[in-house]
Coordinates of C-alpha atoms (C1' of nucleotides) in Angstrom, one line a residue:
Chain A
M1 CA 0.4 0.2 0.1
R2 CA 1.4 3.2 -0.9
A3 CA 0.9 5.1 2.3
I4 CA 2.8 2.6 3.6
Q5 CA 7.1 2.9 2.6
K6 CA 6.5 7.1 2.9
S7 CA 8.7 7.4 -0.8
P8 CA 8.4 11.0 -1.1
R9 CA 6.8 11.1 -4.4
V10 CA 4.3 9.0 -1.8
I11 CA 3.7 11.8 0.4
A12 CA 3.5 14.7 -2.7
R13 CA 0.8 12.3 -3.8
E14 CA -0.8 11.7 -0.8
Q15 CA -1.1 16.1 -0.5
T16 CA -2.7 16.4 -3.5
R17 CA -5.4 14.5 -2.6
P18 CA -8.9 16.0 -0.7
P19 CA -8.3 15.0 2.9
G20 CA -11.9 14.0 3.0
S21 CA -10.8 11.3 1.0
L22 CA -8.5 9.4 2.6
P23 CA -9.9 7.6 6.1
G24 CA -8.1 5.5 7.6
K25 CA -11.6 3.4 7.5
A26 CA -13.3 2.3 4.4
P27 CA -17.2 1.1 3.9
K28 CA -16.2 -2.3 3.8
V29 CA -19.8 -2.9 2.7
T30 CA -19.9 -1.0 -0.6
P31 CA -21.6 -3.1 -3.5
K32 CA -19.7 -2.8 -6.2
F33 CA -22.1 -0.3 -7.5
S34 CA -21.6 -0.5 -10.9
A35 CA -22.5 -4.1 -10.9
L36 CA -22.9 -3.4 -14.6
A37 CA -21.5 -6.7 -15.5
E38 CA -25.1 -7.5 -17.2
D39 CA -23.8 -7.9 -20.7
E40 CA -20.8 -9.3 -19.5
P41 CA -19.6 -12.8 -19.3
D42 CA -17.4 -12.8 -16.4
A43 CA -17.5 -16.0 -14.8
G44 CA -17.3 -13.9 -11.4
L45 CA -14.0 -13.4 -10.7
G46 CA -12.9 -11.3 -13.5
L47 CA -13.7 -7.5 -13.8
A48 CA -16.6 -6.5 -16.4
L49 CA -14.3 -5.1 -19.4
G50 CA -17.0 -3.2 -20.7
P51 CA -17.1 -2.7 -24.8
L52 CA -12.9 -3.4 -24.9
P53 CA -13.6 -6.8 -26.5
G54 CA -15.7 -5.2 -29.0
Y55 CA -12.9 -3.2 -30.9
L56 CA -10.2 -4.9 -32.4
G57 CA -7.5 -3.6 -30.6
Y58 CA -8.2 -5.0 -27.7
P59 CA -8.5 -9.2 -28.4
L60 CA -5.4 -8.3 -31.3
R61 CA -3.4 -7.7 -28.7
R62 CA -4.3 -10.5 -26.6
A63 CA -3.9 -12.8 -29.0
Q64 CA -0.9 -11.5 -30.2
I65 CA 0.8 -12.2 -26.7
A66 CA -1.1 -15.7 -25.8
V67 CA 0.6 -16.5 -29.8
F68 CA 3.8 -15.1 -28.8
E69 CA 4.0 -17.0 -25.6
D70 CA 2.8 -20.3 -26.8
F71 CA 6.1 -19.5 -29.7
M72 CA 8.2 -19.6 -26.4
L73 CA 7.2 -22.4 -24.7
A74 CA 7.2 -24.0 -27.5
A75 CA 10.8 -22.9 -29.7
G76 CA 11.9 -21.5 -26.2
S77 CA 13.1 -24.9 -26.5
V78 CA 15.5 -23.6 -29.1
G79 CA 16.5 -20.6 -27.8
L80 CA 14.5 -18.3 -30.0
R81 CA 12.6 -15.8 -29.6
P82 CA 10.2 -14.8 -32.4
G83 CA 11.8 -12.0 -33.4
Q84 CA 14.7 -13.8 -34.1
F85 CA 13.0 -17.0 -35.3
S86 CA 11.3 -14.4 -38.2
T87 CA 14.8 -12.5 -38.9
L88 CA 16.8 -16.2 -39.5
V89 CA 13.6 -17.3 -42.0
V90 CA 13.9 -14.2 -43.8
I91 CA 17.9 -14.3 -43.9
G92 CA 17.0 -17.8 -45.1
A93 CA 15.2 -17.4 -47.9
N94 CA 17.1 -14.0 -48.9
P95 CA 21.2 -15.5 -48.5
G96 CA 22.5 -11.9 -49.6
S97 CA 20.4 -10.0 -48.8
K98 CA 21.6 -6.6 -46.5
Q99 CA 20.5 -5.5 -43.3
T100 CA 18.5 -2.6 -44.5
D101 CA 16.6 -4.8 -46.8
V102 CA 15.8 -7.7 -44.0
A103 CA 15.0 -4.9 -41.6
S104 CA 12.7 -3.7 -44.1
A105 CA 10.9 -6.2 -44.8
L106 CA 10.8 -7.9 -41.3
G107 CA 9.3 -4.3 -40.5
I108 CA 12.2 -3.1 -38.3
Q109 CA 13.8 -0.1 -37.8
G110 CA 16.9 -0.8 -39.1
T111 CA 18.9 1.1 -36.2
N112 CA 17.4 -1.3 -33.6
F113 CA 18.1 -4.1 -36.3
V114 CA 21.7 -3.7 -35.9
A115 CA 21.6 -5.1 -32.0
M116 CA 19.6 -8.4 -33.5
I117 CA 21.9 -9.5 -35.8
N118 CA 25.0 -8.3 -33.8
Q119 CA 23.5 -11.0 -31.1
L120 CA 22.9 -13.9 -34.0
E121 CA 26.3 -12.9 -35.4
E122 CA 28.1 -13.7 -31.9
R123 CA 25.7 -16.6 -31.1
G124 CA 27.1 -18.5 -34.5
L125 CA 24.0 -18.2 -36.3
V126 CA 24.0 -15.9 -38.8
E127 CA 27.1 -14.2 -41.2
R128 CA 28.1 -10.7 -42.2
R129 CA 30.1 -11.1 -45.3
V130 CA 31.3 -7.9 -47.2
F131 CA 29.6 -6.8 -50.0
D132 CA 30.7 -3.7 -50.7
R133 CA 32.9 -1.5 -49.3
R134 CA 29.7 -0.2 -47.1
T135 CA 27.0 -3.4 -47.1
Y136 CA 27.2 -6.3 -45.6
A137 CA 25.8 -9.1 -46.9
L138 CA 23.8 -11.5 -44.6
H139 CA 24.3 -15.7 -44.6
L140 CA 23.2 -17.9 -42.3
T141 CA 25.7 -20.2 -40.5
D142 CA 25.5 -23.8 -40.6
D143 CA 24.1 -23.5 -37.3
G144 CA 22.2 -20.3 -37.9
R145 CA 20.2 -22.6 -40.7
K146 CA 19.8 -25.5 -38.7
L147 CA 18.1 -24.1 -35.9
M148 CA 16.1 -22.0 -38.6
E149 CA 14.8 -25.4 -39.7
A150 CA 14.0 -26.6 -36.0
G151 CA 11.9 -23.9 -35.3
V152 CA 9.8 -24.2 -38.9
A153 CA 9.5 -27.4 -38.2
L154 CA 8.0 -26.7 -34.7
Q155 CA 6.3 -23.8 -36.2
E156 CA 4.3 -26.8 -38.4
A157 CA 3.6 -28.0 -35.5
Q158 CA 1.9 -25.4 -33.8
E159 CA -0.1 -23.8 -37.1
A160 CA -1.6 -27.3 -37.1
S161 CA -2.6 -26.9 -33.2
Y162 CA -4.0 -23.5 -34.2
E163 CA -6.7 -25.3 -36.7
E164 CA -7.2 -27.9 -34.6
I165 CA -8.6 -24.1 -32.4
L166 CA -10.3 -22.6 -35.1
G167 CA -12.2 -25.4 -36.6
P168 CA -11.6 -26.2 -40.1
G169 CA -10.4 -23.5 -42.3
G170 CA -10.7 -20.9 -39.1
R171 CA -7.1 -20.2 -39.3
Q172 CA -6.4 -19.2 -42.7
I173 CA -9.7 -17.5 -42.7
L174 CA -7.9 -15.6 -39.8
L175 CA -5.0 -15.5 -41.7
G176 CA -7.0 -14.0 -44.6
L177 CA -8.1 -10.9 -42.4
L178 CA -5.3 -10.6 -40.9
A179 CA -3.9 -9.9 -43.5
R180 CA -6.6 -7.3 -45.2
L181 CA -7.0 -5.5 -42.1
T182 CA -2.6 -4.6 -42.0
A183 CA -2.6 -4.1 -45.8
G184 CA -6.2 -1.9 -45.2
L185 CA -4.6 0.1 -42.5
D186 CA -0.7 0.3 -44.8
A187 CA -2.7 1.8 -47.5
R188 CA -4.8 4.5 -44.9
K189 CA -1.3 5.5 -43.6
A190 CA 0.5 5.8 -46.9
G191 CA -2.4 7.7 -47.9
R192 CA -2.3 10.0 -45.3
R193 CA 1.1 11.4 -45.8
Chain B
M1 CA 29.6 0.1 -41.8
R2 CA 31.0 -2.1 -39.0
A3 CA 34.7 -1.6 -40.5
I4 CA 34.5 2.4 -40.3
Q5 CA 34.6 2.9 -36.8
K6 CA 36.6 0.8 -34.8
S7 CA 35.1 1.2 -31.9
P8 CA 36.6 -2.0 -29.7
R9 CA 33.3 -4.0 -29.9
V10 CA 33.7 -3.9 -33.4
I11 CA 37.3 -5.1 -33.7
A12 CA 36.2 -7.5 -31.0
R13 CA 33.8 -9.0 -33.6
E14 CA 35.7 -8.8 -36.3
Q15 CA 39.0 -10.5 -34.6
T16 CA 36.7 -13.9 -33.9
R17 CA 36.2 -13.8 -37.5
P18 CA 37.8 -16.0 -40.0
P19 CA 40.0 -13.8 -41.8
G20 CA 39.5 -15.3 -45.3
S21 CA 36.4 -13.4 -44.7
L22 CA 37.7 -9.7 -43.3
P23 CA 40.1 -7.8 -45.9
G24 CA 40.7 -4.4 -44.9
K25 CA 40.1 -3.4 -48.6
A26 CA 37.1 -5.2 -50.4
P27 CA 37.1 -6.3 -53.0
K28 CA 35.5 -4.2 -55.9
V29 CA 36.1 -6.1 -58.0
T30 CA 34.3 -9.6 -56.4
P31 CA 31.4 -9.8 -59.0
K32 CA 29.7 -9.5 -55.0
F33 CA 30.3 -13.5 -55.0
S34 CA 26.7 -12.9 -52.6
A35 CA 24.7 -12.6 -56.2
L36 CA 23.8 -16.5 -54.2
A37 CA 20.3 -15.2 -54.9
E38 CA 19.7 -19.5 -55.0
D39 CA 15.8 -17.7 -54.8
E40 CA 15.6 -14.8 -56.1
P41 CA 15.6 -11.4 -54.1
D42 CA 12.7 -11.0 -55.9
A43 CA 10.1 -7.9 -57.0
G44 CA 13.0 -5.6 -56.6
L45 CA 11.6 -3.9 -53.5
G46 CA 10.6 -5.9 -50.6
L47 CA 12.7 -9.7 -50.2
A48 CA 11.1 -12.8 -49.8
L49 CA 8.7 -13.6 -46.2
G50 CA 9.6 -16.9 -46.7
P51 CA 6.9 -19.0 -44.4
L52 CA 6.5 -16.4 -42.5
P53 CA 3.0 -14.8 -43.5
G54 CA 1.0 -18.4 -42.6
Y55 CA 2.6 -18.2 -40.0
L56 CA 0.0 -16.9 -37.4
G57 CA 2.3 -15.0 -35.0
Y58 CA 3.4 -12.8 -37.6
P59 CA 0.8 -11.7 -39.5
L60 CA -0.7 -11.3 -35.7
R61 CA 1.9 -9.2 -34.7
R62 CA 1.9 -7.0 -37.8
A63 CA -2.1 -6.1 -37.5
Q64 CA -1.8 -5.5 -33.5
I65 CA 0.5 -2.9 -34.4
A66 CA -0.9 -1.6 -37.7
V67 CA -4.9 -1.0 -35.4
F68 CA -2.3 0.3 -32.8
E69 CA -0.5 2.7 -34.6
D70 CA -4.4 3.8 -36.0
F71 CA -5.4 4.3 -32.8
M72 CA -2.1 6.5 -31.9
L73 CA -3.1 8.9 -34.8
A74 CA -7.0 8.9 -34.0
A75 CA -6.3 9.1 -29.9
G76 CA -3.1 10.6 -29.9
S77 CA -5.5 13.4 -30.0
V78 CA -6.5 12.8 -26.6
G79 CA -3.2 11.9 -25.7
L80 CA -4.4 8.3 -24.7
R81 CA -2.3 5.2 -24.9
P82 CA -4.1 1.9 -26.0
G83 CA -3.2 1.1 -22.6
Q84 CA -4.6 4.0 -20.7
F85 CA -7.3 3.7 -22.1
S86 CA -8.2 0.7 -21.6
T87 CA -7.3 1.3 -18.2
L88 CA -10.1 4.6 -17.7
V89 CA -12.7 1.8 -19.7
V90 CA -12.3 -0.8 -17.3
I91 CA -12.1 1.7 -14.2
G92 CA -15.4 3.2 -15.9
A93 CA -17.2 -0.1 -16.1
N94 CA -16.0 -1.8 -12.0
P95 CA -16.0 2.0 -10.1
G96 CA -14.2 1.2 -7.1
S97 CA -12.0 -2.0 -8.1
K98 CA -8.8 -2.5 -6.9
Q99 CA -6.1 -1.8 -8.8
T100 CA -5.3 -6.3 -8.4
D101 CA -8.5 -7.1 -10.4
V102 CA -7.9 -4.6 -12.8
A103 CA -4.5 -5.3 -13.8
S104 CA -5.6 -9.2 -14.1
A105 CA -8.7 -8.4 -16.1
L106 CA -6.5 -6.3 -18.7
G107 CA -3.8 -9.4 -18.7
I108 CA -1.0 -6.4 -16.4
Q109 CA 1.4 -7.3 -14.2
G110 CA 0.2 -5.9 -11.3
T111 CA 3.9 -4.7 -10.6
N112 CA 3.4 -3.3 -14.5
F113 CA 0.5 -1.4 -13.2
V114 CA 1.8 1.1 -10.8
A115 CA 3.2 3.6 -13.1
M116 CA 0.5 2.8 -15.2
I117 CA -2.1 4.6 -12.1
N118 CA 0.2 6.6 -11.2
Q119 CA 1.0 8.4 -14.6
L120 CA -3.3 8.4 -15.0
E121 CA -4.1 9.8 -11.0
E122 CA -1.0 12.4 -11.9
R123 CA -3.2 13.5 -15.0
G124 CA -6.0 13.9 -12.8
L125 CA -8.1 11.2 -14.6
V126 CA -8.2 8.6 -11.4
E127 CA -8.3 8.3 -8.2
R128 CA -7.4 5.8 -5.4
R129 CA -9.6 6.1 -2.5
V130 CA -9.7 4.0 0.3
F131 CA -11.0 0.8 0.2
D132 CA -9.3 -0.4 3.8
R133 CA -5.4 -0.3 5.4
R134 CA -3.8 -2.5 2.8
T135 CA -6.4 -1.7 -0.8
Y136 CA -7.4 1.7 -3.2
A137 CA -10.7 1.7 -5.4
L138 CA -10.1 3.1 -8.4
H139 CA -12.4 6.1 -9.7
L140 CA -12.4 7.7 -12.7
T141 CA -12.2 11.9 -11.6
D142 CA -14.5 14.2 -13.7
D143 CA -11.6 14.6 -16.3
G144 CA -11.3 10.5 -16.8
R145 CA -14.5 10.5 -17.3
K146 CA -15.4 12.3 -20.1
L147 CA -11.4 11.2 -21.7
M148 CA -13.0 7.9 -21.5
E149 CA -16.0 8.8 -23.1
A150 CA -14.0 11.2 -25.8
G151 CA -12.6 7.6 -26.3
V152 CA -14.9 6.1 -26.8
A153 CA -16.6 7.8 -28.9
L154 CA -13.4 7.6 -31.8
Q155 CA -12.6 4.2 -31.1
E156 CA -16.3 3.1 -32.6
A157 CA -15.4 5.6 -35.2
Q158 CA -12.4 3.6 -35.9
E159 CA -14.2 0.5 -36.1
A160 CA -16.9 1.2 -38.2
S161 CA -13.8 2.2 -40.4
Y162 CA -12.2 -1.3 -39.7
E163 CA -16.4 -3.0 -41.2
E164 CA -15.1 -1.1 -44.1
I165 CA -11.8 -2.2 -44.9
L166 CA -12.9 -6.3 -43.8
G167 CA -16.7 -5.8 -45.4
P168 CA -19.2 -6.6 -43.4
G169 CA -19.5 -9.3 -40.8
G170 CA -15.7 -10.0 -41.6
R171 CA -14.7 -7.7 -38.4
Q172 CA -17.5 -10.1 -36.6
I173 CA -15.5 -13.6 -37.6
L174 CA -12.3 -11.6 -37.1
L175 CA -13.4 -11.0 -33.2
G176 CA -14.6 -14.2 -33.0
L177 CA -11.8 -16.0 -34.4
L178 CA -9.4 -14.0 -31.9
A179 CA -11.5 -14.6 -29.1
R180 CA -11.9 -18.2 -29.2
L181 CA -8.1 -18.7 -30.5
T182 CA -6.7 -16.8 -27.2
A183 CA -9.2 -19.0 -24.9
G184 CA -7.8 -22.1 -26.6
L185 CA -4.2 -20.7 -25.9
D186 CA -5.3 -19.7 -22.4
A187 CA -6.6 -22.8 -22.0
R188 CA -3.9 -25.1 -23.5
K189 CA -1.3 -23.2 -21.2
A190 CA -3.6 -23.4 -17.5
G191 CA -3.5 -27.3 -18.4
R192 CA 0.5 -27.2 -19.2
R193 CA 0.4 -25.9 -15.3
Chain C
dT1 C1' 0.1 -15.5 18.6
dG2 C1' 2.4 -16.9 14.7
dA3 C1' 1.9 -18.5 10.2
dT4 C1' 0.2 -17.7 5.8
dT5 C1' -2.4 -14.5 2.0
dG6 C1' -3.2 -10.6 0.3
dT7 C1' -2.2 -5.6 -1.8
dA8 C1' 1.0 -2.2 -3.7
dT9 C1' 4.4 -0.4 -3.9
dT10 C1' 10.6 -0.2 -5.3
dA11 C1' 14.5 -2.0 -7.7
dT12 C1' 16.3 -3.9 -11.0
dA13 C1' 17.3 -5.8 -15.5
dG14 C1' 15.4 -7.2 -20.0
dA15 C1' 13.5 -6.6 -24.9
dT16 C1' 11.0 -2.9 -27.9
dC17 C1' 10.8 0.5 -30.3
dA18 C1' 12.0 5.8 -32.5
dT19 C1' 14.6 9.5 -33.0
dA20 C1' 18.9 11.7 -33.5
dA21 C1' 23.7 12.3 -35.0
dC22 C1' 27.1 10.7 -37.2
dA23 C1' 31.2 8.1 -40.7
dA24 C1' 32.2 6.1 -44.6
dT25 C1' 30.8 5.0 -49.1
dT26 C1' 28.5 5.1 -53.4
dA27 C1' 25.7 7.6 -56.6
dT28 C1' 24.4 11.6 -59.0
dA29 C1' 24.7 16.7 -61.1
dC30 C1' 26.5 20.2 -62.9
Chain D
dG1 C1' 36.0 15.9 -62.2
dT2 C1' 34.2 17.7 -58.3
dA3 C1' 31.0 18.7 -55.3
dT4 C1' 26.2 17.4 -53.4
dA5 C1' 23.3 14.4 -52.1
dA6 C1' 21.9 10.1 -50.9
dT7 C1' 23.1 4.9 -49.1
dT8 C1' 24.6 1.8 -45.2
dG9 C1' 25.7 0.5 -41.1
dT10 C1' 26.3 2.1 -36.5
dT11 C1' 25.9 4.5 -32.1
dA12 C1' 24.1 7.2 -28.6
dT13 C1' 20.0 7.9 -26.1
dG14 C1' 15.5 8.0 -24.2
dA15 C1' 10.5 5.8 -24.1
dT16 C1' 7.4 2.5 -23.1
dC17 C1' 6.4 -2.7 -21.5
dT18 C1' 7.1 -6.7 -19.2
dA19 C1' 9.1 -9.6 -16.0
dT20 C1' 11.5 -10.8 -11.4
dA21 C1' 12.9 -10.0 -6.3
dA22 C1' 12.6 -8.0 -2.5
dT23 C1' 10.2 -5.0 1.0
dA24 C1' 6.2 -3.1 4.2
dC25 C1' 2.5 -3.6 6.1
dA26 C1' -2.8 -5.4 6.7
dA27 C1' -5.7 -9.3 7.0
dT28 C1' -6.7 -14.0 8.1
dC29 C1' -6.6 -18.0 10.2
dA30 C1' -4.6 -22.1 13.0

DNA sequence: TGATTGTATTATAGATCATAACAATTATAC
DNA sequence: GTATAATTGTTATGATCTATAATACAATCA
């Protein structure tokens, strides 16, 4: 509780609070006067999320987190994070590419991509070869290719399990809708520019 | 290019590289020995993404980023980030809730939720009232409610535009598939535990 | 009473992401 | 052919987001 530790910051916050609202005794009886949970499944434990589940951003975010966690549980055994895995896949599909191109294909800022390649190179998975005097050509090492292929195998299994969850064809429909949404939003953004 | 700046780190990396591959002078004549485009770098601009677009995690991530950017462009005018907006919505739907419950409803770790509430409280959008001596009850201030409602109005407009992009019913189907996927993965994770 | 659990907090560290500045190279314009 | 611009990779920095560990205190229960 905040009032306990009395750090300066805490004290400052307390001082700005109307005195009437910080009595030691609280009305424990207070019935969640909201109880607006009339339209929520809610299951007693969780709170009502209001309109959030109907706003695409929220379920998208939750699904993305869930899938990433799932990936980490499965592919964590090969020691790859999602971003690293996709980097290996793209380099594997385009050997000799420049850092700039790989980064932009993945939607990663070039400036942040440097650290990623550094890590992968230090782990002996990726090689920087000279392309011209200002450019590197990226290649997978043998270890990198092995790890990438192991990740692909794991990922294929994951996709099969997603198909189980989503029913026959559901996964394909989801992929199509996601691609359409991303393309539409990217186009809108490009139009604004 | 890395060989240019010669920071200690750079030198260290170069030293660990097989001598044959680190000539100080780049073989300008060397016909980009890469060009190994075993499968062509394709399409001039974008690189091949290999199997990535067929793996749910990747399009999910891209879509989530695109939607979040879209939200920031629209709701940025009211100065709310997605996480802050959803926090306001949940508090508004459940006035008097404990921090713990709001955080877990949103899937945010309690320890990270503290900073979020600090910010919202400092901006005068959220109030911490005493619930009992170790617990705070969260409420929206008048300003907080106004901002939340403004965000909801903006978000409703966004959803309409998503429906345009996804075609009639497409948005609803997408919502359903995302919810099913998240629920399925959460159940699987819970089962593993 | 003493041990356990609940609630909020701080500190810390890692990953992610964006911006700015910079160095060297290459490409282009005049 | 030289001056200028655009590319390419890098570093540095700061803001977010996230996860873990440790702490302080309160409430509950055997």
